[in-house]
């Protein structure tokens, strides 16, 4: 008998790049081929239990109340009506496809996977904005802040704009399939909560104006399907200059990407991963140049070349 027949559902939730340069806490894209897989089934015992964790699970708590996937699933169960909410129980297996603290939306992928698995198992009536709210309960555990940029991209796929957090309001666009995101992950971790604590409370108006101009340009590039214009708009005058100091060799790695043909390069989410905007022709060359630059600063790294994931979180079985 297959696991599906025994009542398991299997959900994949993709990794994502948030901010994309100028769009701090607003913009995100989902990445094909990287992400978390979550299996869940109903149990007689009410509540959520995590029965197995595999993959890049280091330092991830198995207590569901402290685990992004577990907490997001709990939040979905709480929203069931009456008796169903009191009696609902599920157990889950979590396969982490990417490490925590990478800047690739690892906690968001877990939270989205947990929320979607619970939603499917119990046939909840939640819409996508409410599922993002539920996943946010999980994401807050890891990042210490209520931002849904990675969650929206992982749930919906493509290019997402979180235009409001209270209430959640998300706009989604398709990304050109010719696009390639080069992601280079150095062998270090940055806690999102720390990367947020170093940001300024006040910013000069001219920097704000630069960022919203480029944010608008990014959206226009997506609407037109223009990869080069997308890369050209990856310009962040506010967050990148501050967080760059947390990543050894940042300036050299970015320079290496642009010199080998990338259209743009910045920090992925809260880092330490960097992303570059490329095409299938340039992607490997860009990735190797970025890795060599990190190595010159004593940092080993790994790279991924990802097309956009225009599907978002999905059932695999
Ligand atoms: N927008 C978030 C940040 C993404 O940059 O802090 C990481 O969770």
PDB file of C-alpha atoms and ligand atoms in Angstrom:
ATOM      1  CA  UNK A   1       0.000   0.000   0.000  1.00  0.00           C
ATOM      2  CA  UNK A   2       1.405   3.464  -0.812  1.00  0.00           C
ATOM      3  CA  UNK A   3       1.567   6.226   1.771  1.00  0.00           C
ATOM      4  CA  UNK A   4      -1.162   8.096  -0.063  1.00  0.00           C
ATOM      5  CA  UNK A   5      -3.474   5.143   0.476  1.00  0.00           C
ATOM      6  CA  UNK A   6      -2.689   5.237   4.185  1.00  0.00           C
ATOM      7  CA  UNK A   7      -3.931   8.808   4.289  1.00  0.00           C
ATOM      8  CA  UNK A   8      -0.727  10.792   3.888  1.00  0.00           C
ATOM      9  CA  UNK A   9      -0.623  13.958   1.821  1.00  0.00           C
ATOM     10  CA  UNK A  10       2.724  15.128   0.458  1.00  0.00           C
ATOM     11  CA  UNK A  11       3.323  18.826  -0.193  1.00  0.00           C
ATOM     12  CA  UNK A  12       6.293  20.617  -1.742  1.00  0.00           C
ATOM     13  CA  UNK A  13       6.863  24.296  -0.879  1.00  0.00           C
ATOM     14  CA  UNK A  14       9.566  26.111  -2.868  1.00  0.00           C
ATOM     15  CA  UNK A  15      12.433  28.229  -1.588  1.00  0.00           C
ATOM     16  CA  UNK A  16      12.313  31.912  -2.427  1.00  0.00           C
ATOM     17  CA  UNK A  17      14.286  35.117  -2.773  1.00  0.00           C
ATOM     18  CA  UNK A  18      12.810  38.048  -0.857  1.00  0.00           C
ATOM     19  CA  UNK A  19      13.432  41.776  -1.286  1.00  0.00           C
ATOM     20  CA  UNK A  20      15.059  41.392  -4.749  1.00  0.00           C
ATOM     21  CA  UNK A  21      17.164  44.460  -3.985  1.00  0.00           C
ATOM     22  CA  UNK A  22      14.858  47.452  -3.539  1.00  0.00           C
ATOM     23  CA  UNK A  23      11.637  45.742  -2.382  1.00  0.00           C
ATOM     24  CA  UNK A  24      12.355  45.108   1.311  1.00  0.00           C
ATOM     25  CA  UNK A  25       9.547  43.062   2.947  1.00  0.00           C
ATOM     26  CA  UNK A  26       7.395  43.448  -0.184  1.00  0.00           C
ATOM     27  CA  UNK A  27       8.804  41.499  -3.143  1.00  0.00           C
ATOM     28  CA  UNK A  28       9.587  37.820  -3.595  1.00  0.00           C
ATOM     29  CA  UNK A  29      10.166  35.134  -6.230  1.00  0.00           C
ATOM     30  CA  UNK A  30       9.835  31.353  -5.902  1.00  0.00           C
ATOM     31  CA  UNK A  31      12.729  29.120  -7.002  1.00  0.00           C
ATOM     32  CA  UNK A  32      12.316  25.922  -8.995  1.00  0.00           C
ATOM     33  CA  UNK A  33      14.023  22.839  -7.597  1.00  0.00           C
ATOM     34  CA  UNK A  34      14.783  23.997  -4.047  1.00  0.00           C
ATOM     35  CA  UNK A  35      12.445  23.709  -1.095  1.00  0.00           C
ATOM     36  CA  UNK A  36      10.888  21.636   1.671  1.00  0.00           C
ATOM     37  CA  UNK A  37       8.705  18.547   1.431  1.00  0.00           C
ATOM     38  CA  UNK A  38       6.100  17.865   4.079  1.00  0.00           C
ATOM     39  CA  UNK A  39       4.001  14.754   4.563  1.00  0.00           C
ATOM     40  CA  UNK A  40       1.063  14.766   6.926  1.00  0.00           C
ATOM     41  CA  UNK A  41      -1.817  12.520   7.932  1.00  0.00           C
ATOM     42  CA  UNK A  42      -4.732  12.742  10.321  1.00  0.00           C
ATOM     43  CA  UNK A  43      -4.487  11.160  13.779  1.00  0.00           C
ATOM     44  CA  UNK A  44      -7.011  10.342  16.496  1.00  0.00           C
ATOM     45  CA  UNK A  45      -5.038  12.387  19.025  1.00  0.00           C
ATOM     46  CA  UNK A  46      -5.865  16.097  18.754  1.00  0.00           C
ATOM     47  CA  UNK A  47      -3.043  18.537  17.985  1.00  0.00           C
ATOM     48  CA  UNK A  48       0.081  18.461  15.811  1.00  0.00           C
ATOM     49  CA  UNK A  49       3.031  16.080  16.194  1.00  0.00           C
ATOM     50  CA  UNK A  50       6.276  16.045  14.210  1.00  0.00           C
ATOM     51  CA  UNK A  51       7.297  12.406  13.877  1.00  0.00           C
ATOM     52  CA  UNK A  52      10.297  12.699  11.555  1.00  0.00           C
ATOM     53  CA  UNK A  53      12.739  15.347  10.341  1.00  0.00           C
ATOM     54  CA  UNK A  54      15.270  14.698   7.583  1.00  0.00           C
ATOM     55  CA  UNK A  55      17.561  16.733   5.300  1.00  0.00           C
ATOM     56  CA  UNK A  56      19.101  20.042   6.407  1.00  0.00           C
ATOM     57  CA  UNK A  57      17.392  19.921   9.796  1.00  0.00           C
ATOM     58  CA  UNK A  58      20.257  21.142  12.003  1.00  0.00           C
ATOM     59  CA  UNK A  59      19.083  23.281  14.950  1.00  0.00           C
ATOM     60  CA  UNK A  60      15.425  22.951  13.918  1.00  0.00           C
ATOM     61  CA  UNK A  61      13.177  22.161  16.908  1.00  0.00           C
ATOM     62  CA  UNK A  62      10.881  19.131  16.722  1.00  0.00           C
ATOM     63  CA  UNK A  63       8.445  20.670  19.236  1.00  0.00           C
ATOM     64  CA  UNK A  64       5.536  21.695  16.978  1.00  0.00           C
ATOM     65  CA  UNK A  65       4.946  24.874  18.971  1.00  0.00           C
ATOM     66  CA  UNK A  66       8.530  25.953  18.192  1.00  0.00           C
ATOM     67  CA  UNK A  67       8.693  24.571  14.648  1.00  0.00           C
ATOM     68  CA  UNK A  68       7.645  26.749  11.670  1.00  0.00           C
ATOM     69  CA  UNK A  69       5.748  23.920   9.935  1.00  0.00           C
ATOM     70  CA  UNK A  70       4.161  22.674  13.146  1.00  0.00           C
ATOM     71  CA  UNK A  71       3.029  26.102  14.273  1.00  0.00           C
ATOM     72  CA  UNK A  72       1.570  26.949  10.843  1.00  0.00           C
ATOM     73  CA  UNK A  73      -0.369  23.657  10.797  1.00  0.00           C
ATOM     74  CA  UNK A  74      -1.674  24.377  14.324  1.00  0.00           C
ATOM     75  CA  UNK A  75      -2.866  27.753  13.146  1.00  0.00           C
ATOM     76  CA  UNK A  76      -4.852  26.152  10.287  1.00  0.00           C
ATOM     77  CA  UNK A  77      -6.411  23.573  12.651  1.00  0.00           C
ATOM     78  CA  UNK A  78      -7.480  26.333  15.066  1.00  0.00           C
ATOM     79  CA  UNK A  79      -9.457  27.939  12.277  1.00  0.00           C
ATOM     80  CA  UNK A  80     -11.592  24.839  11.653  1.00  0.00           C
ATOM     81  CA  UNK A  81     -15.134  25.176  12.930  1.00  0.00           C
ATOM     82  CA  UNK A  82     -16.455  23.843  16.297  1.00  0.00           C
ATOM     83  CA  UNK A  83     -15.933  20.138  17.055  1.00  0.00           C
ATOM     84  CA  UNK A  84     -13.600  19.679  14.088  1.00  0.00           C
ATOM     85  CA  UNK A  85     -11.221  22.270  15.563  1.00  0.00           C
ATOM     86  CA  UNK A  86     -11.235  20.580  19.019  1.00  0.00           C
ATOM     87  CA  UNK A  87     -10.685  17.076  17.676  1.00  0.00           C
ATOM     88  CA  UNK A  88      -8.362  17.686  14.733  1.00  0.00           C
ATOM     89  CA  UNK A  89      -5.030  15.925  15.015  1.00  0.00           C
ATOM     90  CA  UNK A  90      -2.222  15.395  12.529  1.00  0.00           C
ATOM     91  CA  UNK A  91       1.308  14.039  12.426  1.00  0.00           C
ATOM     92  CA  UNK A  92       3.893  15.274   9.992  1.00  0.00           C
ATOM     93  CA  UNK A  93       7.227  14.371   8.462  1.00  0.00           C
ATOM     94  CA  UNK A  94       9.408  17.289   7.459  1.00  0.00           C
ATOM     95  CA  UNK A  95      12.165  17.046   4.854  1.00  0.00           C
ATOM     96  CA  UNK A  96      14.269  20.213   4.871  1.00  0.00           C
ATOM     97  CA  UNK A  97      15.717  20.808   1.420  1.00  0.00           C
ATOM     98  CA  UNK A  98      17.619  23.910   2.453  1.00  0.00           C
ATOM     99  CA  UNK A  99      19.322  25.118   5.619  1.00  0.00           C
ATOM    100  CA  UNK A 100      17.870  27.609   8.080  1.00  0.00           C
ATOM    101  CA  UNK A 101      19.504  31.057   8.128  1.00  0.00           C
ATOM    102  CA  UNK A 102      20.487  30.923   4.451  1.00  0.00           C
ATOM    103  CA  UNK A 103      18.396  33.798   3.105  1.00  0.00           C
ATOM    104  CA  UNK A 104      16.459  31.450   0.842  1.00  0.00           C
ATOM    105  CA  UNK A 105      13.160  31.413   2.675  1.00  0.00           C
ATOM    106  CA  UNK A 106      13.804  28.117   4.467  1.00  0.00           C
ATOM    107  CA  UNK A 107      11.507  28.845   7.404  1.00  0.00           C
ATOM    108  CA  UNK A 108       8.865  30.238   5.047  1.00  0.00           C
ATOM    109  CA  UNK A 109       8.941  27.045   2.940  1.00  0.00           C
ATOM    110  CA  UNK A 110       8.395  24.964   6.095  1.00  0.00           C
ATOM    111  CA  UNK A 111       5.589  27.216   7.291  1.00  0.00           C
ATOM    112  CA  UNK A 112       3.832  27.210   3.918  1.00  0.00           C
ATOM    113  CA  UNK A 113       4.247  23.427   3.623  1.00  0.00           C
ATOM    114  CA  UNK A 114       2.780  22.917   7.105  1.00  0.00           C
ATOM    115  CA  UNK A 115      -0.160  25.234   6.462  1.00  0.00           C
ATOM    116  CA  UNK A 116      -0.965  23.730   3.050  1.00  0.00           C
ATOM    117  CA  UNK A 117      -0.686  20.136   4.293  1.00  0.00           C
ATOM    118  CA  UNK A 118      -3.135  20.843   7.146  1.00  0.00           C
ATOM    119  CA  UNK A 119      -5.427  22.735   4.764  1.00  0.00           C
ATOM    120  CA  UNK A 120      -5.546  19.781   2.353  1.00  0.00           C
ATOM    121  CA  UNK A 121      -5.999  17.128   5.040  1.00  0.00           C
ATOM    122  CA  UNK A 122      -8.934  18.850   6.707  1.00  0.00           C
ATOM    123  CA  UNK A 123     -10.452  20.472   3.632  1.00  0.00           C
ATOM    124  CA  UNK A 124     -10.334  23.879   5.307  1.00  0.00           C
ATOM    125  CA  UNK A 125     -12.094  26.719   3.558  1.00  0.00           C
ATOM    126  CA  UNK A 126      -9.115  29.074   3.912  1.00  0.00           C
ATOM    127  CA  UNK A 127      -8.183  31.224   0.911  1.00  0.00           C
ATOM    128  CA  UNK A 128      -4.623  32.106  -0.027  1.00  0.00           C
ATOM    129  CA  UNK A 129      -4.423  35.307   2.041  1.00  0.00           C
ATOM    130  CA  UNK A 130      -5.678  33.437   5.143  1.00  0.00           C
ATOM    131  CA  UNK A 131      -3.218  30.602   4.507  1.00  0.00           C
ATOM    132  CA  UNK A 132      -0.446  33.199   4.385  1.00  0.00           C
ATOM    133  CA  UNK A 133      -1.714  34.554   7.754  1.00  0.00           C
ATOM    134  CA  UNK A 134      -1.532  31.004   9.182  1.00  0.00           C
ATOM    135  CA  UNK A 135       1.953  30.439   7.761  1.00  0.00           C
ATOM    136  CA  UNK A 136       3.007  33.772   9.245  1.00  0.00           C
ATOM    137  CA  UNK A 137       2.433  32.274  12.720  1.00  0.00           C
ATOM    138  CA  UNK A 138       5.194  29.801  11.882  1.00  0.00           C
ATOM    139  CA  UNK A 139       7.511  32.229  10.093  1.00  0.00           C
ATOM    140  CA  UNK A 140       7.481  34.663  13.032  1.00  0.00           C
ATOM    141  CA  UNK A 141       9.199  31.983  15.150  1.00  0.00           C
ATOM    142  CA  UNK A 142      12.274  32.068  12.926  1.00  0.00           C
ATOM    143  CA  UNK A 143      12.507  35.671  11.875  1.00  0.00           C
ATOM    144  CA  UNK A 144      11.067  37.540  14.846  1.00  0.00           C
ATOM    145  CA  UNK A 145       9.143  39.847  12.510  1.00  0.00           C
ATOM    146  CA  UNK A 146       5.790  39.771  10.727  1.00  0.00           C
ATOM    147  CA  UNK A 147       6.746  39.861   7.062  1.00  0.00           C
ATOM    148  CA  UNK A 148       5.179  37.688   4.397  1.00  0.00           C
ATOM    149  CA  UNK A 149       7.425  38.275   1.378  1.00  0.00           C
ATOM    150  CA  UNK A 150       8.955  34.764   1.357  1.00  0.00           C
ATOM    151  CA  UNK A 151       5.647  33.157   2.364  1.00  0.00           C
ATOM    152  CA  UNK A 152       3.686  34.741  -0.487  1.00  0.00           C
ATOM    153  CA  UNK A 153       6.267  33.655  -3.076  1.00  0.00           C
ATOM    154  CA  UNK A 154       6.461  30.105  -1.709  1.00  0.00           C
ATOM    155  CA  UNK A 155       2.686  29.677  -1.546  1.00  0.00           C
ATOM    156  CA  UNK A 156       1.726  31.278  -4.856  1.00  0.00           C
ATOM    157  CA  UNK A 157       4.893  30.918  -6.978  1.00  0.00           C
ATOM    158  CA  UNK A 158       6.085  33.445  -9.535  1.00  0.00           C
ATOM    159  CA  UNK A 159       6.733  37.055  -8.537  1.00  0.00           C
ATOM    160  CA  UNK A 160       4.765  38.329  -5.560  1.00  0.00           C
ATOM    161  CA  UNK A 161       4.145  41.765  -4.113  1.00  0.00           C
ATOM    162  CA  UNK A 162       2.916  41.960  -0.520  1.00  0.00           C
ATOM    163  CA  UNK A 163       1.192  45.313  -0.745  1.00  0.00           C
ATOM    164  CA  UNK A 164      -0.226  45.115   2.776  1.00  0.00           C
ATOM    165  CA  UNK A 165       0.473  43.020   5.875  1.00  0.00           C
ATOM    166  CA  UNK A 166      -2.575  44.183   7.910  1.00  0.00           C
ATOM    167  CA  UNK A 167      -4.590  42.672   6.343  1.00  0.00           C
ATOM    168  CA  UNK A 168      -2.515  40.448   4.057  1.00  0.00           C
ATOM    169  CA  UNK A 169      -2.967  41.546   0.467  1.00  0.00           C
ATOM    170  CA  UNK A 170      -0.802  39.982  -2.238  1.00  0.00           C
ATOM    171  CA  UNK A 171      -0.448  40.574  -5.982  1.00  0.00           C
ATOM    172  CA  UNK A 172       1.114  37.842  -8.097  1.00  0.00           C
ATOM    173  CA  UNK A 173       2.680  37.898 -11.576  1.00  0.00           C
ATOM    174  CA  UNK A 174       4.254  35.176 -13.750  1.00  0.00           C
ATOM    175  CA  UNK A 175       8.015  35.276 -14.294  1.00  0.00           C
ATOM    176  CA  UNK A 176       9.635  34.658 -17.700  1.00  0.00           C
ATOM    177  CA  UNK A 177      10.749  31.021 -17.914  1.00  0.00           C
ATOM    178  CA  UNK A 178      14.010  32.068 -19.630  1.00  0.00           C
ATOM    179  CA  UNK A 179      15.120  33.717 -16.429  1.00  0.00           C
ATOM    180  CA  UNK A 180      17.750  32.076 -14.217  1.00  0.00           C
ATOM    181  CA  UNK A 181      18.446  32.991 -10.620  1.00  0.00           C
ATOM    182  CA  UNK A 182      22.000  32.177  -9.609  1.00  0.00           C
ATOM    183  CA  UNK A 183      22.101  31.646  -5.856  1.00  0.00           C
ATOM    184  CA  UNK A 184      25.435  31.380  -4.054  1.00  0.00           C
ATOM    185  CA  UNK A 185      25.317  30.327  -0.427  1.00  0.00           C
ATOM    186  CA  UNK A 186      28.506  30.858   1.599  1.00  0.00           C
ATOM    187  CA  UNK A 187      29.292  28.551   4.513  1.00  0.00           C
ATOM    188  CA  UNK A 188      27.996  30.815   7.256  1.00  0.00           C
ATOM    189  CA  UNK A 189      24.652  31.613   8.866  1.00  0.00           C
ATOM    190  CA  UNK A 190      22.975  34.959   9.511  1.00  0.00           C
ATOM    191  CA  UNK A 191      19.989  35.019  11.834  1.00  0.00           C
ATOM    192  CA  UNK A 192      17.160  36.966  10.234  1.00  0.00           C
ATOM    193  CA  UNK A 193      16.352  38.603  13.562  1.00  0.00           C
ATOM    194  CA  UNK A 194      19.931  39.913  13.761  1.00  0.00           C
ATOM    195  CA  UNK A 195      19.962  41.038  10.116  1.00  0.00           C
ATOM    196  CA  UNK A 196      16.779  43.007  10.861  1.00  0.00           C
ATOM    197  CA  UNK A 197      18.119  44.501  14.089  1.00  0.00           C
ATOM    198  CA  UNK A 198      20.963  46.291  12.266  1.00  0.00           C
ATOM    199  CA  UNK A 199      18.649  48.175   9.885  1.00  0.00           C
ATOM    200  CA  UNK A 200      18.035  51.904  10.321  1.00  0.00           C
ATOM    201  CA  UNK A 201      14.702  53.208  11.612  1.00  0.00           C
ATOM    202  CA  UNK A 202      14.987  56.413   9.570  1.00  0.00           C
ATOM    203  CA  UNK A 203      16.175  56.703   5.975  1.00  0.00           C
ATOM    204  CA  UNK A 204      17.031  59.694   3.772  1.00  0.00           C
ATOM    205  CA  UNK A 205      14.256  60.639   1.359  1.00  0.00           C
ATOM    206  CA  UNK A 206      16.587  60.403  -1.651  1.00  0.00           C
ATOM    207  CA  UNK A 207      17.389  56.768  -0.801  1.00  0.00           C
ATOM    208  CA  UNK A 208      13.700  55.974  -0.380  1.00  0.00           C
ATOM    209  CA  UNK A 209      12.994  57.613  -3.739  1.00  0.00           C
ATOM    210  CA  UNK A 210      15.737  55.507  -5.376  1.00  0.00           C
ATOM    211  CA  UNK A 211      14.273  52.304  -3.920  1.00  0.00           C
ATOM    212  CA  UNK A 212      10.667  52.916  -4.905  1.00  0.00           C
ATOM    213  CA  UNK A 213      11.735  53.915  -8.421  1.00  0.00           C
ATOM    214  CA  UNK A 214      13.600  50.614  -8.791  1.00  0.00           C
ATOM    215  CA  UNK A 215      10.772  48.643  -7.172  1.00  0.00           C
ATOM    216  CA  UNK A 216       8.404  50.044  -9.793  1.00  0.00           C
ATOM    217  CA  UNK A 217      10.968  49.265 -12.517  1.00  0.00           C
ATOM    218  CA  UNK A 218      11.162  45.630 -11.312  1.00  0.00           C
ATOM    219  CA  UNK A 219       7.409  45.236 -11.582  1.00  0.00           C
ATOM    220  CA  UNK A 220       7.454  46.773 -15.070  1.00  0.00           C
ATOM    221  CA  UNK A 221      10.224  44.368 -16.116  1.00  0.00           C
ATOM    222  CA  UNK A 222       8.170  41.382 -14.902  1.00  0.00           C
ATOM    223  CA  UNK A 223       5.069  42.661 -16.700  1.00  0.00           C
ATOM    224  CA  UNK A 224       7.081  42.973 -19.915  1.00  0.00           C
ATOM    225  CA  UNK A 225       8.971  39.705 -19.394  1.00  0.00           C
ATOM    226  CA  UNK A 226      12.307  41.487 -19.741  1.00  0.00           C
ATOM    227  CA  UNK A 227      15.108  39.697 -17.866  1.00  0.00           C
ATOM    228  CA  UNK A 228      17.793  42.371 -18.467  1.00  0.00           C
ATOM    229  CA  UNK A 229      15.548  45.184 -17.218  1.00  0.00           C
ATOM    230  CA  UNK A 230      14.665  43.072 -14.164  1.00  0.00           C
ATOM    231  CA  UNK A 231      18.358  42.723 -13.321  1.00  0.00           C
ATOM    232  CA  UNK A 232      19.031  46.432 -13.913  1.00  0.00           C
ATOM    233  CA  UNK A 233      16.366  47.307 -11.341  1.00  0.00           C
ATOM    234  CA  UNK A 234      18.023  45.216  -8.596  1.00  0.00           C
ATOM    235  CA  UNK A 235      19.417  48.351  -6.929  1.00  0.00           C
ATOM    236  CA  UNK A 236      18.995  48.821  -3.191  1.00  0.00           C
ATOM    237  CA  UNK A 237      20.246  52.003  -1.527  1.00  0.00           C
ATOM    238  CA  UNK A 238      18.830  51.231   1.908  1.00  0.00           C
ATOM    239  CA  UNK A 239      19.199  47.659   3.159  1.00  0.00           C
ATOM    240  CA  UNK A 240      22.040  46.219   1.056  1.00  0.00           C
ATOM    241  CA  UNK A 241      24.701  48.755   2.148  1.00  0.00           C
ATOM    242  CA  UNK A 242      24.044  47.913   5.820  1.00  0.00           C
ATOM    243  CA  UNK A 243      23.772  44.123   5.500  1.00  0.00           C
ATOM    244  CA  UNK A 244      26.717  43.881   3.075  1.00  0.00           C
ATOM    245  CA  UNK A 245      28.971  44.414   6.092  1.00  0.00           C
ATOM    246  CA  UNK A 246      27.722  41.098   7.546  1.00  0.00           C
ATOM    247  CA  UNK A 247      28.885  39.132   4.479  1.00  0.00           C
ATOM    248  CA  UNK A 248      32.674  38.844   3.974  1.00  0.00           C
ATOM    249  CA  UNK A 249      33.658  39.704   0.396  1.00  0.00           C
ATOM    250  CA  UNK A 250      30.198  40.982  -0.568  1.00  0.00           C
ATOM    251  CA  UNK A 251      31.478  43.764  -2.878  1.00  0.00           C
ATOM    252  CA  UNK A 252      33.885  41.410  -4.683  1.00  0.00           C
ATOM    253  CA  UNK A 253      31.273  38.686  -5.137  1.00  0.00           C
ATOM    254  CA  UNK A 254      28.778  41.165  -6.565  1.00  0.00           C
ATOM    255  CA  UNK A 255      31.460  42.613  -8.859  1.00  0.00           C
ATOM    256  CA  UNK A 256      32.342  39.095 -10.071  1.00  0.00           C
ATOM    257  CA  UNK A 257      28.689  38.443 -10.903  1.00  0.00           C
ATOM    258  CA  UNK A 258      28.258  41.667 -12.875  1.00  0.00           C
ATOM    259  CA  UNK A 259      31.592  41.260 -14.699  1.00  0.00           C
ATOM    260  CA  UNK A 260      30.678  37.767 -15.891  1.00  0.00           C
ATOM    261  CA  UNK A 261      27.353  38.807 -17.396  1.00  0.00           C
ATOM    262  CA  UNK A 262      24.777  38.948 -14.598  1.00  0.00           C
ATOM    263  CA  UNK A 263      22.157  41.639 -15.135  1.00  0.00           C
ATOM    264  CA  UNK A 264      21.948  42.373 -11.415  1.00  0.00           C
ATOM    265  CA  UNK A 265      23.035  41.032  -8.024  1.00  0.00           C
ATOM    266  CA  UNK A 266      22.119  41.582  -4.385  1.00  0.00           C
ATOM    267  CA  UNK A 267      21.533  39.819  -1.063  1.00  0.00           C
ATOM    268  CA  UNK A 268      18.868  37.114  -1.042  1.00  0.00           C
ATOM    269  CA  UNK A 269      16.446  37.950   1.777  1.00  0.00           C
ATOM    270  CA  UNK A 270      18.369  38.554   4.976  1.00  0.00           C
ATOM    271  CA  UNK A 271      21.445  36.720   3.572  1.00  0.00           C
ATOM    272  CA  UNK A 272      24.088  35.385   3.607  1.00  0.00           C
ATOM    273  CA  UNK A 273      23.129  33.960   0.181  1.00  0.00           C
ATOM    274  CA  UNK A 274      23.596  36.298  -2.763  1.00  0.00           C
ATOM    275  CA  UNK A 275      21.502  36.053  -5.907  1.00  0.00           C
ATOM    276  CA  UNK A 276      22.309  37.161  -9.431  1.00  0.00           C
ATOM    277  CA  UNK A 277      19.920  37.595 -12.346  1.00  0.00           C
ATOM    278  CA  UNK A 278      21.144  35.628 -15.369  1.00  0.00           C
ATOM    279  CA  UNK A 279      20.094  33.531 -18.350  1.00  0.00           C
ATOM    280  CA  UNK A 280      20.694  29.853 -19.104  1.00  0.00           C
ATOM    281  CA  UNK A 281      23.761  30.879 -21.183  1.00  0.00           C
ATOM    282  CA  UNK A 282      25.460  32.946 -18.477  1.00  0.00           C
ATOM    283  CA  UNK A 283      24.314  31.290 -15.241  1.00  0.00           C
ATOM    284  CA  UNK A 284      27.100  28.714 -14.636  1.00  0.00           C
ATOM    285  CA  UNK A 285      29.854  31.210 -15.497  1.00  0.00           C
ATOM    286  CA  UNK A 286      28.362  33.763 -13.119  1.00  0.00           C
ATOM    287  CA  UNK A 287      27.971  31.161 -10.352  1.00  0.00           C
ATOM    288  CA  UNK A 288      31.590  29.966 -10.592  1.00  0.00           C
ATOM    289  CA  UNK A 289      32.933  33.547 -10.596  1.00  0.00           C
ATOM    290  CA  UNK A 290      30.884  34.374  -7.489  1.00  0.00           C
ATOM    291  CA  UNK A 291      32.100  31.243  -5.704  1.00  0.00           C
ATOM    292  CA  UNK A 292      35.735  32.012  -6.608  1.00  0.00           C
ATOM    293  CA  UNK A 293      35.305  35.516  -5.158  1.00  0.00           C
ATOM    294  CA  UNK A 294      33.906  34.115  -1.883  1.00  0.00           C
ATOM    295  CA  UNK A 295      36.812  31.655  -1.776  1.00  0.00           C
ATOM    296  CA  UNK A 296      39.302  34.549  -2.025  1.00  0.00           C
ATOM    297  CA  UNK A 297      37.739  35.810   1.196  1.00  0.00           C
ATOM    298  CA  UNK A 298      38.131  32.405   2.842  1.00  0.00           C
ATOM    299  CA  UNK A 299      34.512  31.346   2.479  1.00  0.00           C
ATOM    300  CA  UNK A 300      33.581  28.040   0.849  1.00  0.00           C
ATOM    301  CA  UNK A 301      30.192  28.175  -0.827  1.00  0.00           C
ATOM    302  CA  UNK A 302      27.704  26.185  -2.874  1.00  0.00           C
ATOM    303  CA  UNK A 303      25.663  27.374  -5.797  1.00  0.00           C
ATOM    304  CA  UNK A 304      22.258  26.696  -7.310  1.00  0.00           C
ATOM    305  CA  UNK A 305      20.961  27.770 -10.709  1.00  0.00           C
ATOM    306  CA  UNK A 306      17.186  28.016 -10.508  1.00  0.00           C
ATOM    307  CA  UNK A 307      14.530  28.894 -13.054  1.00  0.00           C
ATOM    308  CA  UNK A 308      11.553  30.663 -11.529  1.00  0.00           C
ATOM    309  CA  UNK A 309       8.892  28.424  -9.969  1.00  0.00           C
ATOM    310  CA  UNK A 310       5.611  29.718 -11.345  1.00  0.00           C
ATOM    311  CA  UNK A 311       3.558  27.012  -9.578  1.00  0.00           C
ATOM    312  CA  UNK A 312       4.203  27.606  -5.882  1.00  0.00           C
ATOM    313  CA  UNK A 313       3.329  25.155  -3.094  1.00  0.00           C
ATOM    314  CA  UNK A 314       1.725  21.994  -4.460  1.00  0.00           C
ATOM    315  CA  UNK A 315       0.604  18.504  -3.635  1.00  0.00           C
ATOM    316  CA  UNK A 316       3.050  15.858  -4.874  1.00  0.00           C
ATOM    317  CA  UNK A 317       1.083  12.655  -4.443  1.00  0.00           C
TER     318      UNK A 317
HETATM  319  N1  LIG B   1      12.309  40.735   4.023  1.00  0.00           N
HETATM  320  C1  LIG B   1      12.973  39.919   4.988  1.00  0.00           C
HETATM  321  C2  LIG B   1      14.252  40.587   5.421  1.00  0.00           C
HETATM  322  C3  LIG B   1      13.269  38.574   4.393  1.00  0.00           C
HETATM  323  O1  LIG B   1      14.980  41.023   4.542  1.00  0.00           O
HETATM  324  O2  LIG B   1      14.513  40.689   6.620  1.00  0.00           O
HETATM  325  C4  LIG B   1      13.923  37.611   5.330  1.00  0.00           C
HETATM  326  O3  LIG B   1      13.012  36.946   6.117  1.00  0.00           O
END
